[in-house]
């Protein structure tokens, strides 16, 4: 098997032989520096939308190794041609994340950003959940629309910057004032990070999927942000007062207080509990 891997590496990278070099102090230091840099890069990517794409790249590389071991000629040809364009494809796919990283490095904020990531609290506290449940109950009764986004591990600061920064404690009074129909911050979503309202009146990307005709822009925005991140989104319908929870581009409508508490505090629910509502033409 190792001989097959060696032959595949020789074929792909066009080298005459593949062997382990003699390791000295300089080589060990070189490997250590590269390992640290790779760790920092992966740690940064872990909180970006590129993490999902990176997993896809890892799967493609795994397929390439398997094709090399079992000498799958057609698959090897496809992989070899894909690798030659891989760098360009990666730059195109990861362009927003790479630009953000270079900006942080240029401003000297990269290490500070890593420290902030270490101190993040992904878990939603019981107090935050209690306040959200109280608020959604009042908003639902008064037929007042709301869009509440809980940031998880994937960073959504790009969408946060489009709103109004607050950095306030989650409370019933604050959220009721924000979502008041005539309030300046009523339109858009609020983003909750580290159990605090980090921003309000945020503009979110809309889903491109077909959804039920009874669902409006808030639901499309909730599905859109959940498709590009691992955020959990609570939506209160302005027309019906229905409370919904959106995770991973899927929506569950009419959740009770007990369900909302469970799904927010204990992470992503089983996918079987969610249903994608697609538009259906009524039969005449």
PDB file of C-alpha atoms in Angstrom:
ATOM      1  CA  UNK A   1       0.000   0.000   0.000  1.00  0.00           C
ATOM      2  CA  UNK A   2       2.834   2.407   0.862  1.00  0.00           C
ATOM      3  CA  UNK A   3       4.425   1.658  -2.487  1.00  0.00           C
ATOM      4  CA  UNK A   4       1.169   2.654  -4.203  1.00  0.00           C
ATOM      5  CA  UNK A   5       1.050   5.897  -2.225  1.00  0.00           C
ATOM      6  CA  UNK A   6       4.685   6.596  -3.123  1.00  0.00           C
ATOM      7  CA  UNK A   7       3.972   6.018  -6.815  1.00  0.00           C
ATOM      8  CA  UNK A   8       0.925   8.289  -6.663  1.00  0.00           C
ATOM      9  CA  UNK A   9       2.938  11.089  -5.029  1.00  0.00           C
ATOM     10  CA  UNK A  10       5.626  10.718  -7.699  1.00  0.00           C
ATOM     11  CA  UNK A  11       3.012  10.893 -10.447  1.00  0.00           C
ATOM     12  CA  UNK A  12       1.048  13.845  -9.042  1.00  0.00           C
ATOM     13  CA  UNK A  13       3.935  16.044  -7.909  1.00  0.00           C
ATOM     14  CA  UNK A  14       6.285  14.997 -10.729  1.00  0.00           C
ATOM     15  CA  UNK A  15       9.233  14.022  -8.537  1.00  0.00           C
ATOM     16  CA  UNK A  16      11.735  11.297  -9.246  1.00  0.00           C
ATOM     17  CA  UNK A  17      11.566   9.725  -5.798  1.00  0.00           C
ATOM     18  CA  UNK A  18       9.870  10.268  -2.475  1.00  0.00           C
ATOM     19  CA  UNK A  19      11.892   9.673   0.667  1.00  0.00           C
ATOM     20  CA  UNK A  20      12.125  11.050   4.194  1.00  0.00           C
ATOM     21  CA  UNK A  21      14.893  13.667   4.553  1.00  0.00           C
ATOM     22  CA  UNK A  22      17.447  13.566   7.343  1.00  0.00           C
ATOM     23  CA  UNK A  23      16.093  15.530  10.306  1.00  0.00           C
ATOM     24  CA  UNK A  24      18.294  18.053  12.065  1.00  0.00           C
ATOM     25  CA  UNK A  25      17.609  21.033  14.324  1.00  0.00           C
ATOM     26  CA  UNK A  26      16.768  23.327  11.402  1.00  0.00           C
ATOM     27  CA  UNK A  27      14.350  20.786   9.916  1.00  0.00           C
ATOM     28  CA  UNK A  28      12.614  20.217  13.260  1.00  0.00           C
ATOM     29  CA  UNK A  29      12.295  23.994  13.781  1.00  0.00           C
ATOM     30  CA  UNK A  30      10.940  24.337  10.246  1.00  0.00           C
ATOM     31  CA  UNK A  31       8.313  21.648  10.867  1.00  0.00           C
ATOM     32  CA  UNK A  32       7.368  23.211  14.218  1.00  0.00           C
ATOM     33  CA  UNK A  33       6.848  26.687  12.709  1.00  0.00           C
ATOM     34  CA  UNK A  34       4.757  25.285   9.859  1.00  0.00           C
ATOM     35  CA  UNK A  35       2.684  23.234  12.329  1.00  0.00           C
ATOM     36  CA  UNK A  36       2.001  26.311  14.483  1.00  0.00           C
ATOM     37  CA  UNK A  37       1.031  28.394  11.462  1.00  0.00           C
ATOM     38  CA  UNK A  38      -1.221  25.612  10.188  1.00  0.00           C
ATOM     39  CA  UNK A  39      -2.857  25.355  13.617  1.00  0.00           C
ATOM     40  CA  UNK A  40      -3.517  29.109  13.762  1.00  0.00           C
ATOM     41  CA  UNK A  41      -4.936  29.129  10.234  1.00  0.00           C
ATOM     42  CA  UNK A  42      -7.238  26.163  10.920  1.00  0.00           C
ATOM     43  CA  UNK A  43      -8.315  27.728  14.203  1.00  0.00           C
ATOM     44  CA  UNK A  44      -9.226  30.912  12.389  1.00  0.00           C
ATOM     45  CA  UNK A  45     -10.994  29.095   9.543  1.00  0.00           C
ATOM     46  CA  UNK A  46     -12.997  27.087  12.111  1.00  0.00           C
ATOM     47  CA  UNK A  47     -15.004  30.239  12.874  1.00  0.00           C
ATOM     48  CA  UNK A  48     -15.631  31.254   9.282  1.00  0.00           C
ATOM     49  CA  UNK A  49     -17.947  30.110   6.527  1.00  0.00           C
ATOM     50  CA  UNK A  50     -14.912  28.613   4.799  1.00  0.00           C
ATOM     51  CA  UNK A  51     -14.871  25.748   7.309  1.00  0.00           C
ATOM     52  CA  UNK A  52     -17.645  23.939   5.436  1.00  0.00           C
ATOM     53  CA  UNK A  53     -15.800  24.402   2.141  1.00  0.00           C
ATOM     54  CA  UNK A  54     -12.566  23.218   3.744  1.00  0.00           C
ATOM     55  CA  UNK A  55     -14.223  19.978   4.782  1.00  0.00           C
ATOM     56  CA  UNK A  56     -15.277  19.499   1.174  1.00  0.00           C
ATOM     57  CA  UNK A  57     -11.671  20.009   0.050  1.00  0.00           C
ATOM     58  CA  UNK A  58     -10.532  17.427   2.628  1.00  0.00           C
ATOM     59  CA  UNK A  59     -13.009  14.909   1.231  1.00  0.00           C
ATOM     60  CA  UNK A  60     -11.713  15.509  -2.311  1.00  0.00           C
ATOM     61  CA  UNK A  61      -8.139  14.944  -1.128  1.00  0.00           C
ATOM     62  CA  UNK A  62      -9.183  11.737   0.627  1.00  0.00           C
ATOM     63  CA  UNK A  63     -10.754  10.534  -2.618  1.00  0.00           C
ATOM     64  CA  UNK A  64      -7.500  11.365  -4.399  1.00  0.00           C
ATOM     65  CA  UNK A  65      -5.483   9.234  -1.978  1.00  0.00           C
ATOM     66  CA  UNK A  66      -7.894   6.312  -2.339  1.00  0.00           C
ATOM     67  CA  UNK A  67      -7.748   6.625  -6.129  1.00  0.00           C
ATOM     68  CA  UNK A  68      -3.957   6.531  -5.961  1.00  0.00           C
ATOM     69  CA  UNK A  69      -3.907   3.444  -3.750  1.00  0.00           C
ATOM     70  CA  UNK A  70      -6.304   1.431  -5.887  1.00  0.00           C
ATOM     71  CA  UNK A  71      -5.039   2.896  -9.170  1.00  0.00           C
ATOM     72  CA  UNK A  72      -8.376   4.265 -10.323  1.00  0.00           C
ATOM     73  CA  UNK A  73      -7.217   5.788 -13.594  1.00  0.00           C
ATOM     74  CA  UNK A  74     -10.253   7.920 -14.442  1.00  0.00           C
ATOM     75  CA  UNK A  75     -10.549   9.324 -10.916  1.00  0.00           C
ATOM     76  CA  UNK A  76      -6.803  10.031 -10.875  1.00  0.00           C
ATOM     77  CA  UNK A  77      -7.080  11.935 -14.151  1.00  0.00           C
ATOM     78  CA  UNK A  78      -9.909  14.068 -12.761  1.00  0.00           C
ATOM     79  CA  UNK A  79      -8.073  14.712  -9.494  1.00  0.00           C
ATOM     80  CA  UNK A  80      -4.780  15.552 -11.230  1.00  0.00           C
ATOM     81  CA  UNK A  81      -6.492  18.167 -13.390  1.00  0.00           C
ATOM     82  CA  UNK A  82      -8.411  19.511 -10.395  1.00  0.00           C
ATOM     83  CA  UNK A  83      -5.215  19.881  -8.328  1.00  0.00           C
ATOM     84  CA  UNK A  84      -3.609  21.980 -11.055  1.00  0.00           C
ATOM     85  CA  UNK A  85      -6.448  24.499 -10.679  1.00  0.00           C
ATOM     86  CA  UNK A  86      -6.852  24.003  -6.944  1.00  0.00           C
ATOM     87  CA  UNK A  87      -4.990  27.109  -5.791  1.00  0.00           C
ATOM     88  CA  UNK A  88      -7.033  29.402  -8.036  1.00  0.00           C
ATOM     89  CA  UNK A  89     -10.274  27.758  -6.922  1.00  0.00           C
ATOM     90  CA  UNK A  90      -9.341  28.090  -3.238  1.00  0.00           C
ATOM     91  CA  UNK A  91      -8.536  31.786  -3.649  1.00  0.00           C
ATOM     92  CA  UNK A  92     -11.869  32.395  -5.389  1.00  0.00           C
ATOM     93  CA  UNK A  93     -13.919  30.426  -2.860  1.00  0.00           C
ATOM     94  CA  UNK A  94     -12.171  31.814   0.225  1.00  0.00           C
ATOM     95  CA  UNK A  95     -11.774  35.383  -1.063  1.00  0.00           C
ATOM     96  CA  UNK A  96     -13.879  37.104   1.648  1.00  0.00           C
ATOM     97  CA  UNK A  97     -12.174  35.177   4.448  1.00  0.00           C
ATOM     98  CA  UNK A  98      -8.676  35.744   3.034  1.00  0.00           C
ATOM     99  CA  UNK A  99      -9.334  39.451   2.668  1.00  0.00           C
ATOM    100  CA  UNK A 100     -10.583  39.681   6.236  1.00  0.00           C
ATOM    101  CA  UNK A 101      -7.539  37.806   7.554  1.00  0.00           C
ATOM    102  CA  UNK A 102      -5.103  40.041   5.650  1.00  0.00           C
ATOM    103  CA  UNK A 103      -6.878  43.139   6.976  1.00  0.00           C
ATOM    104  CA  UNK A 104      -6.585  41.853  10.550  1.00  0.00           C
ATOM    105  CA  UNK A 105      -2.895  41.037  10.086  1.00  0.00           C
ATOM    106  CA  UNK A 106      -2.245  44.465   8.568  1.00  0.00           C
ATOM    107  CA  UNK A 107      -3.914  46.168  11.512  1.00  0.00           C
ATOM    108  CA  UNK A 108      -2.124  43.950  14.034  1.00  0.00           C
ATOM    109  CA  UNK A 109      -5.436  42.545  15.267  1.00  0.00           C
ATOM    110  CA  UNK A 110      -4.934  38.866  14.450  1.00  0.00           C
ATOM    111  CA  UNK A 111      -3.559  37.779  17.840  1.00  0.00           C
ATOM    112  CA  UNK A 112      -6.208  39.871  19.594  1.00  0.00           C
ATOM    113  CA  UNK A 113      -8.859  38.138  17.502  1.00  0.00           C
ATOM    114  CA  UNK A 114      -7.501  34.716  18.490  1.00  0.00           C
ATOM    115  CA  UNK A 115      -7.657  35.694  22.158  1.00  0.00           C
ATOM    116  CA  UNK A 116     -11.263  36.829  21.779  1.00  0.00           C
ATOM    117  CA  UNK A 117     -12.136  33.527  20.101  1.00  0.00           C
ATOM    118  CA  UNK A 118     -10.650  31.642  23.050  1.00  0.00           C
ATOM    119  CA  UNK A 119     -12.826  33.625  25.463  1.00  0.00           C
ATOM    120  CA  UNK A 120     -16.058  33.165  23.492  1.00  0.00           C
ATOM    121  CA  UNK A 121     -19.006  31.453  25.144  1.00  0.00           C
ATOM    122  CA  UNK A 122     -20.874  29.456  22.539  1.00  0.00           C
ATOM    123  CA  UNK A 123     -23.294  28.052  25.106  1.00  0.00           C
ATOM    124  CA  UNK A 124     -26.486  30.064  25.596  1.00  0.00           C
ATOM    125  CA  UNK A 125     -27.163  30.767  29.256  1.00  0.00           C
ATOM    126  CA  UNK A 126     -30.437  29.948  30.999  1.00  0.00           C
ATOM    127  CA  UNK A 127     -31.009  33.650  31.717  1.00  0.00           C
ATOM    128  CA  UNK A 128     -30.742  34.528  28.022  1.00  0.00           C
ATOM    129  CA  UNK A 129     -33.151  31.763  27.054  1.00  0.00           C
ATOM    130  CA  UNK A 130     -35.644  32.851  29.738  1.00  0.00           C
ATOM    131  CA  UNK A 131     -35.602  36.433  28.461  1.00  0.00           C
ATOM    132  CA  UNK A 132     -36.029  35.295  24.844  1.00  0.00           C
ATOM    133  CA  UNK A 133     -38.998  33.106  25.759  1.00  0.00           C
ATOM    134  CA  UNK A 134     -40.687  35.975  27.620  1.00  0.00           C
ATOM    135  CA  UNK A 135     -40.087  38.360  24.730  1.00  0.00           C
ATOM    136  CA  UNK A 136     -41.329  35.993  22.029  1.00  0.00           C
ATOM    137  CA  UNK A 137     -44.482  35.288  24.039  1.00  0.00           C
ATOM    138  CA  UNK A 138     -45.291  39.016  24.244  1.00  0.00           C
ATOM    139  CA  UNK A 139     -44.396  39.699  20.621  1.00  0.00           C
ATOM    140  CA  UNK A 140     -46.459  36.739  19.434  1.00  0.00           C
ATOM    141  CA  UNK A 141     -49.481  37.933  21.401  1.00  0.00           C
ATOM    142  CA  UNK A 142     -49.161  41.464  19.989  1.00  0.00           C
ATOM    143  CA  UNK A 143     -48.468  40.262  16.419  1.00  0.00           C
ATOM    144  CA  UNK A 144     -45.110  42.037  16.362  1.00  0.00           C
ATOM    145  CA  UNK A 145     -42.456  40.596  14.072  1.00  0.00           C
ATOM    146  CA  UNK A 146     -38.970  39.727  15.333  1.00  0.00           C
ATOM    147  CA  UNK A 147     -35.769  38.145  14.046  1.00  0.00           C
ATOM    148  CA  UNK A 148     -33.240  36.974  16.666  1.00  0.00           C
ATOM    149  CA  UNK A 149     -29.940  35.365  15.611  1.00  0.00           C
ATOM    150  CA  UNK A 150     -27.744  33.391  18.024  1.00  0.00           C
ATOM    151  CA  UNK A 151     -24.159  33.222  16.799  1.00  0.00           C
ATOM    152  CA  UNK A 152     -22.564  29.836  17.336  1.00  0.00           C
ATOM    153  CA  UNK A 153     -19.051  28.803  16.264  1.00  0.00           C
ATOM    154  CA  UNK A 154     -19.070  30.342  12.780  1.00  0.00           C
ATOM    155  CA  UNK A 155     -18.305  34.061  12.859  1.00  0.00           C
ATOM    156  CA  UNK A 156     -21.079  36.245  11.390  1.00  0.00           C
ATOM    157  CA  UNK A 157     -19.499  39.622  12.181  1.00  0.00           C
ATOM    158  CA  UNK A 158     -19.690  40.471   8.464  1.00  0.00           C
ATOM    159  CA  UNK A 159     -23.468  40.694   8.810  1.00  0.00           C
ATOM    160  CA  UNK A 160     -23.200  42.275  12.251  1.00  0.00           C
ATOM    161  CA  UNK A 161     -21.269  45.245  10.872  1.00  0.00           C
ATOM    162  CA  UNK A 162     -24.248  46.109   8.675  1.00  0.00           C
ATOM    163  CA  UNK A 163     -26.342  46.868  11.759  1.00  0.00           C
ATOM    164  CA  UNK A 164     -26.212  49.198  14.745  1.00  0.00           C
ATOM    165  CA  UNK A 165     -23.704  48.102  17.451  1.00  0.00           C
ATOM    166  CA  UNK A 166     -25.204  47.791  20.943  1.00  0.00           C
ATOM    167  CA  UNK A 167     -23.269  45.370  23.186  1.00  0.00           C
ATOM    168  CA  UNK A 168     -26.116  45.256  25.707  1.00  0.00           C
ATOM    169  CA  UNK A 169     -27.402  42.668  28.141  1.00  0.00           C
ATOM    170  CA  UNK A 170     -30.300  40.561  26.904  1.00  0.00           C
ATOM    171  CA  UNK A 171     -33.479  41.744  28.614  1.00  0.00           C
ATOM    172  CA  UNK A 172     -37.195  41.762  27.913  1.00  0.00           C
ATOM    173  CA  UNK A 173     -37.418  45.553  28.081  1.00  0.00           C
ATOM    174  CA  UNK A 174     -34.570  46.084  25.613  1.00  0.00           C
ATOM    175  CA  UNK A 175     -35.881  43.616  23.028  1.00  0.00           C
ATOM    176  CA  UNK A 176     -39.438  44.928  23.252  1.00  0.00           C
ATOM    177  CA  UNK A 177     -38.141  48.438  22.572  1.00  0.00           C
ATOM    178  CA  UNK A 178     -36.058  47.227  19.638  1.00  0.00           C
ATOM    179  CA  UNK A 179     -38.894  45.313  17.964  1.00  0.00           C
ATOM    180  CA  UNK A 180     -41.565  47.953  18.615  1.00  0.00           C
ATOM    181  CA  UNK A 181     -43.259  48.524  15.257  1.00  0.00           C
ATOM    182  CA  UNK A 182     -42.506  52.255  15.161  1.00  0.00           C
ATOM    183  CA  UNK A 183     -38.996  51.936  16.612  1.00  0.00           C
ATOM    184  CA  UNK A 184     -35.982  52.893  14.431  1.00  0.00           C
ATOM    185  CA  UNK A 185     -34.358  49.465  14.960  1.00  0.00           C
ATOM    186  CA  UNK A 186     -37.468  47.424  14.238  1.00  0.00           C
ATOM    187  CA  UNK A 187     -36.427  46.388  10.742  1.00  0.00           C
ATOM    188  CA  UNK A 188     -33.708  43.781  10.442  1.00  0.00           C
ATOM    189  CA  UNK A 189     -32.361  41.259  12.942  1.00  0.00           C
ATOM    190  CA  UNK A 190     -30.567  41.384  16.247  1.00  0.00           C
ATOM    191  CA  UNK A 191     -27.452  39.261  16.761  1.00  0.00           C
ATOM    192  CA  UNK A 192     -26.720  37.719  20.150  1.00  0.00           C
ATOM    193  CA  UNK A 193     -23.096  36.813  20.910  1.00  0.00           C
ATOM    194  CA  UNK A 194     -21.693  35.728  24.280  1.00  0.00           C
ATOM    195  CA  UNK A 195     -25.206  36.106  25.735  1.00  0.00           C
ATOM    196  CA  UNK A 196     -25.274  39.814  24.840  1.00  0.00           C
ATOM    197  CA  UNK A 197     -27.076  41.765  22.117  1.00  0.00           C
ATOM    198  CA  UNK A 198     -24.100  42.725  19.969  1.00  0.00           C
ATOM    199  CA  UNK A 199     -25.972  44.454  17.158  1.00  0.00           C
ATOM    200  CA  UNK A 200     -29.459  45.377  15.971  1.00  0.00           C
ATOM    201  CA  UNK A 201     -31.133  46.232  12.675  1.00  0.00           C
ATOM    202  CA  UNK A 202     -28.813  43.823  10.827  1.00  0.00           C
ATOM    203  CA  UNK A 203     -29.441  42.957   7.184  1.00  0.00           C
ATOM    204  CA  UNK A 204     -29.187  39.214   6.537  1.00  0.00           C
ATOM    205  CA  UNK A 205     -28.806  37.289   3.279  1.00  0.00           C
ATOM    206  CA  UNK A 206     -32.018  35.813   1.895  1.00  0.00           C
ATOM    207  CA  UNK A 207     -32.305  32.144   1.034  1.00  0.00           C
ATOM    208  CA  UNK A 208     -32.510  31.209  -2.623  1.00  0.00           C
ATOM    209  CA  UNK A 209     -34.609  28.145  -1.828  1.00  0.00           C
ATOM    210  CA  UNK A 210     -38.326  28.042  -2.585  1.00  0.00           C
ATOM    211  CA  UNK A 211     -40.365  28.289   0.607  1.00  0.00           C
ATOM    212  CA  UNK A 212     -44.008  28.266   1.600  1.00  0.00           C
ATOM    213  CA  UNK A 213     -45.987  31.218   0.247  1.00  0.00           C
ATOM    214  CA  UNK A 214     -47.145  32.014   3.795  1.00  0.00           C
ATOM    215  CA  UNK A 215     -43.585  32.767   4.910  1.00  0.00           C
ATOM    216  CA  UNK A 216     -42.250  36.274   4.438  1.00  0.00           C
ATOM    217  CA  UNK A 217     -38.936  38.107   4.293  1.00  0.00           C
ATOM    218  CA  UNK A 218     -38.060  37.434   7.939  1.00  0.00           C
ATOM    219  CA  UNK A 219     -38.259  33.706   7.406  1.00  0.00           C
ATOM    220  CA  UNK A 220     -36.261  33.933   4.179  1.00  0.00           C
ATOM    221  CA  UNK A 221     -33.574  35.924   6.004  1.00  0.00           C
ATOM    222  CA  UNK A 222     -33.549  33.440   8.887  1.00  0.00           C
ATOM    223  CA  UNK A 223     -33.058  30.536   6.495  1.00  0.00           C
ATOM    224  CA  UNK A 224     -30.427  32.486   4.573  1.00  0.00           C
ATOM    225  CA  UNK A 225     -28.159  33.176   7.575  1.00  0.00           C
ATOM    226  CA  UNK A 226     -28.572  29.596   8.821  1.00  0.00           C
ATOM    227  CA  UNK A 227     -27.466  28.273   5.414  1.00  0.00           C
ATOM    228  CA  UNK A 228     -24.144  30.132   5.504  1.00  0.00           C
ATOM    229  CA  UNK A 229     -23.420  29.601   9.216  1.00  0.00           C
ATOM    230  CA  UNK A 230     -24.332  27.409  12.180  1.00  0.00           C
ATOM    231  CA  UNK A 231     -26.421  30.151  13.805  1.00  0.00           C
ATOM    232  CA  UNK A 232     -29.751  29.401  15.427  1.00  0.00           C
ATOM    233  CA  UNK A 233     -32.508  31.859  14.531  1.00  0.00           C
ATOM    234  CA  UNK A 234     -35.784  32.617  16.282  1.00  0.00           C
ATOM    235  CA  UNK A 235     -38.517  34.201  14.147  1.00  0.00           C
ATOM    236  CA  UNK A 236     -41.826  35.703  15.247  1.00  0.00           C
ATOM    237  CA  UNK A 237     -44.309  36.177  12.431  1.00  0.00           C
ATOM    238  CA  UNK A 238     -45.930  39.599  12.236  1.00  0.00           C
ATOM    239  CA  UNK A 239     -48.966  38.206  10.400  1.00  0.00           C
ATOM    240  CA  UNK A 240     -49.807  35.158  12.540  1.00  0.00           C
ATOM    241  CA  UNK A 241     -47.680  35.507  15.673  1.00  0.00           C
ATOM    242  CA  UNK A 242     -46.221  32.038  15.051  1.00  0.00           C
ATOM    243  CA  UNK A 243     -42.847  31.393  16.703  1.00  0.00           C
ATOM    244  CA  UNK A 244     -40.366  29.486  14.563  1.00  0.00           C
ATOM    245  CA  UNK A 245     -36.829  28.211  14.975  1.00  0.00           C
ATOM    246  CA  UNK A 246     -34.453  27.915  12.011  1.00  0.00           C
ATOM    247  CA  UNK A 247     -31.302  25.762  12.029  1.00  0.00           C
ATOM    248  CA  UNK A 248     -29.160  24.640   9.097  1.00  0.00           C
ATOM    249  CA  UNK A 249     -31.547  26.108   6.535  1.00  0.00           C
ATOM    250  CA  UNK A 250     -34.514  24.191   7.967  1.00  0.00           C
ATOM    251  CA  UNK A 251     -37.428  25.648   9.825  1.00  0.00           C
ATOM    252  CA  UNK A 252     -39.712  24.352  12.553  1.00  0.00           C
ATOM    253  CA  UNK A 253     -42.864  26.396  13.018  1.00  0.00           C
ATOM    254  CA  UNK A 254     -45.109  26.739  16.022  1.00  0.00           C
ATOM    255  CA  UNK A 255     -42.536  25.787  18.672  1.00  0.00           C
ATOM    256  CA  UNK A 256     -43.700  25.900  22.293  1.00  0.00           C
ATOM    257  CA  UNK A 257     -41.794  27.519  25.160  1.00  0.00           C
ATOM    258  CA  UNK A 258     -40.517  24.120  26.268  1.00  0.00           C
ATOM    259  CA  UNK A 259     -39.324  23.214  22.783  1.00  0.00           C
ATOM    260  CA  UNK A 260     -37.672  26.598  22.309  1.00  0.00           C
ATOM    261  CA  UNK A 261     -35.814  26.275  25.599  1.00  0.00           C
ATOM    262  CA  UNK A 262     -34.613  22.784  24.771  1.00  0.00           C
ATOM    263  CA  UNK A 263     -33.512  23.596  21.225  1.00  0.00           C
ATOM    264  CA  UNK A 264     -31.660  26.779  22.182  1.00  0.00           C
ATOM    265  CA  UNK A 265     -29.843  25.438  25.242  1.00  0.00           C
ATOM    266  CA  UNK A 266     -28.872  22.031  23.955  1.00  0.00           C
ATOM    267  CA  UNK A 267     -27.692  22.850  20.476  1.00  0.00           C
ATOM    268  CA  UNK A 268     -28.842  21.680  17.094  1.00  0.00           C
ATOM    269  CA  UNK A 269     -31.878  19.397  17.253  1.00  0.00           C
ATOM    270  CA  UNK A 270     -32.152  16.218  15.218  1.00  0.00           C
ATOM    271  CA  UNK A 271     -32.773  17.003  11.563  1.00  0.00           C
ATOM    272  CA  UNK A 272     -35.833  14.774  11.582  1.00  0.00           C
ATOM    273  CA  UNK A 273     -37.604  17.367  13.722  1.00  0.00           C
ATOM    274  CA  UNK A 274     -37.326  19.952  10.995  1.00  0.00           C
ATOM    275  CA  UNK A 275     -39.209  20.300   7.748  1.00  0.00           C
ATOM    276  CA  UNK A 276     -38.284  22.416   4.769  1.00  0.00           C
ATOM    277  CA  UNK A 277     -41.340  24.357   3.710  1.00  0.00           C
ATOM    278  CA  UNK A 278     -41.323  24.662  -0.050  1.00  0.00           C
ATOM    279  CA  UNK A 279     -43.832  26.582  -2.076  1.00  0.00           C
ATOM    280  CA  UNK A 280     -46.661  24.465  -3.430  1.00  0.00           C
ATOM    281  CA  UNK A 281     -49.171  25.459  -6.016  1.00  0.00           C
ATOM    282  CA  UNK A 282     -52.695  24.972  -4.906  1.00  0.00           C
ATOM    283  CA  UNK A 283     -54.637  22.460  -6.933  1.00  0.00           C
ATOM    284  CA  UNK A 284     -57.520  23.989  -8.783  1.00  0.00           C
TER     285      UNK A 284
END
